Short mmCIF file of C-alpha atoms in Angstrom, two decimals:
data_model
loop_
_atom_site.label_atom_id
_atom_site.label_comp_id
_atom_site.label_asym_id
_atom_site.label_seq_id
_atom_site.Cartn_x
_atom_site.Cartn_y
_atom_site.Cartn_z
CA MET A 1 108.95 145.12 76.88
CA SER A 2 112.09 145.54 74.49
CA THR A 3 110.83 144.75 70.64
CA ILE A 4 112.99 144.38 67.77
CA ASP A 5 112.67 144.78 64.28
CA ALA A 6 113.20 142.08 61.55
CA LEU A 7 116.89 143.08 60.64
CA ASP A 8 117.57 142.97 64.58
CA GLN A 9 115.95 139.36 64.68
CA ARG A 10 118.07 138.18 61.65
CA ILE A 11 121.15 139.34 63.31
CA LEU A 12 120.09 137.64 66.50
CA ASP A 13 119.25 134.34 64.85
CA VAL A 14 122.69 134.26 63.27
CA LEU A 15 124.56 135.07 66.62
CA LEU A 16 122.46 132.29 68.21
CA THR A 17 123.81 129.89 65.83
CA ASP A 18 127.30 131.19 65.92
CA SER A 19 128.54 134.00 68.26
CA ARG A 20 132.02 134.09 66.90
CA ILE A 21 131.03 134.99 63.21
CA SER A 22 132.77 137.83 62.06
CA LEU A 23 131.20 141.24 61.59
CA LYS A 24 131.92 141.36 57.84
CA GLN A 25 130.30 137.83 57.60
CA LEU A 26 127.60 138.60 59.78
CA ALA A 27 126.85 141.89 57.77
CA GLU A 28 126.77 139.73 54.60
CA GLN A 29 124.49 137.08 55.93
CA VAL A 30 121.78 139.87 56.97
CA GLY A 31 122.13 142.15 54.03
CA LEU A 32 123.59 145.25 55.60
CA SER A 33 127.07 147.10 55.72
CA SER A 34 129.34 146.14 58.59
CA PRO A 35 129.16 149.67 60.07
CA SER A 36 125.17 149.37 60.11
CA VAL A 37 125.39 145.94 61.83
CA SER A 38 127.96 147.18 64.51
CA GLU A 39 125.57 149.96 65.31
CA ARG A 40 122.60 147.69 65.62
CA LEU A 41 124.57 145.32 67.84
CA ARG A 42 125.85 148.19 70.11
CA ARG A 43 122.10 149.34 70.50
CA LEU A 44 121.11 145.72 71.11
CA GLU A 45 123.77 145.44 73.73
CA GLU A 46 122.79 149.02 75.38
CA ARG A 47 119.21 147.91 75.81
CA GLY A 48 120.37 144.61 77.38
CA VAL A 49 118.80 142.46 74.61
CA ILE A 50 122.42 140.93 74.24
CA ARG A 51 123.73 140.34 77.50
CA GLN A 52 126.91 138.29 76.50
CA TYR A 53 128.60 136.28 73.84
CA THR A 54 129.31 132.82 75.13
CA VAL A 55 130.22 129.24 74.26
CA ASP A 56 128.23 126.07 74.69
CA LEU A 57 130.14 123.22 76.47
CA ASP A 58 129.38 119.71 76.42
CA PRO A 59 129.23 118.47 80.10
CA ALA A 60 129.64 114.85 79.16
CA ALA A 61 132.82 115.76 77.01
CA LEU A 62 134.31 117.59 80.42
CA GLY A 63 133.62 114.30 82.23
CA TYR A 64 130.14 114.84 83.46
CA PRO A 65 127.92 112.24 81.97
CA LEU A 66 124.86 112.62 84.36
CA GLN A 67 122.67 115.51 84.76
CA ALA A 68 119.93 115.96 87.46
CA ILE A 69 117.20 118.39 88.19
CA VAL A 70 116.92 118.80 91.77
CA ARG A 71 114.05 120.57 93.50
CA VAL A 72 115.16 122.04 96.99
CA ARG A 73 112.75 122.97 99.71
CA PRO A 74 114.58 124.80 102.61
CA MET A 75 113.46 123.89 106.04
CA PRO A 76 111.97 127.02 108.03
CA GLY A 77 114.63 129.78 108.47
CA LYS A 78 117.00 128.14 106.23
CA LEU A 79 116.45 129.86 102.89
CA HIS A 80 119.45 132.15 102.85
CA LEU A 81 121.70 129.31 104.18
CA VAL A 82 120.51 127.01 101.69
CA GLN A 83 121.11 129.44 98.63
CA LYS A 84 124.64 130.18 99.73
CA LEU A 85 125.38 126.11 99.67
CA ILE A 86 123.72 126.09 96.26
CA GLU A 87 125.81 129.07 94.87
CA ASP A 88 128.98 127.47 96.30
CA ILE A 89 128.51 123.97 94.93
CA PRO A 90 130.47 124.17 91.45
CA GLN A 91 128.52 121.18 90.02
CA ILE A 92 125.32 123.03 89.97
CA GLY A 93 125.29 124.62 86.42
CA GLU A 94 121.99 126.61 86.92
CA CYS A 95 119.66 127.21 89.39
CA ASP A 96 116.24 129.10 89.46
CA LYS A 97 114.45 130.37 92.54
CA VAL A 98 110.82 129.63 92.14
CA THR A 99 107.33 130.12 93.49
CA GLY A 100 105.52 127.10 95.02
CA GLU A 101 106.46 124.63 97.56
CA ASP A 102 109.95 124.15 96.33
CA CYS A 103 112.26 127.40 96.44
CA PHE A 104 114.89 126.18 94.20
CA ILE A 105 115.20 124.17 90.83
CA ALA A 106 118.90 123.29 90.11
CA ARG A 107 120.64 121.64 87.18
CA LEU A 108 123.49 119.47 88.39
CA TYR A 109 126.44 117.94 86.30
CA VAL A 110 127.92 114.80 87.97
CA GLN A 111 130.21 112.21 87.26
CA SER A 112 128.39 109.46 89.11
CA ILE A 113 125.41 108.57 91.42
CA ASP A 114 127.83 108.67 94.17
CA GLN A 115 128.85 112.13 93.64
CA LEU A 116 125.52 113.25 93.25
CA ASP A 117 124.68 111.64 96.70
CA GLN A 118 127.72 113.58 98.30
CA ILE A 119 126.46 116.68 96.83
CA LEU A 120 122.89 116.23 98.18
CA ASP A 121 124.21 115.35 101.51
CA ARG A 122 125.70 118.87 101.73
CA VAL A 123 122.23 120.30 102.04
CA ALA A 124 120.12 117.55 103.74
CA ASP A 125 120.55 119.07 107.06
CA HIS A 126 118.94 122.16 105.81
CA ALA A 127 116.48 121.21 102.91
CA GLU A 128 114.46 118.58 101.59
CA THR A 129 115.29 117.67 98.07
CA ASN A 130 113.70 115.80 95.16
CA THR A 131 115.81 114.30 92.24
CA ALA A 132 115.28 113.47 88.83
CA ILE A 133 117.94 112.15 86.51
CA VAL A 134 117.96 113.83 83.08
CA LYS A 135 117.55 111.08 80.31
CA ALA A 136 117.43 113.48 77.26
CA GLN A 137 116.95 117.11 76.52
CA PRO A 138 114.40 117.51 73.75
CA VAL A 139 114.73 121.12 74.08
CA ARG A 140 117.99 122.78 74.65
CA ARG A 141 118.29 126.32 76.43
CA ARG A 142 116.92 128.46 73.51
CA ALA A 143 115.85 132.28 73.05
CA PRO A 144 112.29 133.20 73.83
CA PRO A 145 110.49 134.22 70.75
CA PHE A 146 111.18 137.66 69.47
CA ALA A 147 108.58 140.40 69.91
CA LEU A 148 108.76 142.21 66.82
CA MET A 149 107.89 146.03 66.27
CA GLY A 150 104.88 146.42 64.14
#
């Protein structure tokens, strides 16, 4: 398990709010020099704590007002085929391979129910699906709690 100290946590908290912040501003906010923050960032990246700096897009602003969560249960012998189908559908924003009766849980961004049906039809011959339309997202994707060094 990769633990971090309180200064690393402060750096990560700031970056989670604004990953485009300048090194100088980041250093000011956490009370360190720019070279110190730069070195800590380098170590966090090398340890894999920071995987990437990214942007958060609003699907609705891009023309995808509906989101659906789809549980996918491939038919016997179709697991790899279904996984490839899922990987090739651009409206699937993320997908987890899970334990239990369903093998995949996918989040789809769609423009309409008709588009959702067309996408689900692509896998219908190879898997059973169970779909729920997302009404709201009370908890957005967030980082796990930080494990601090003692």
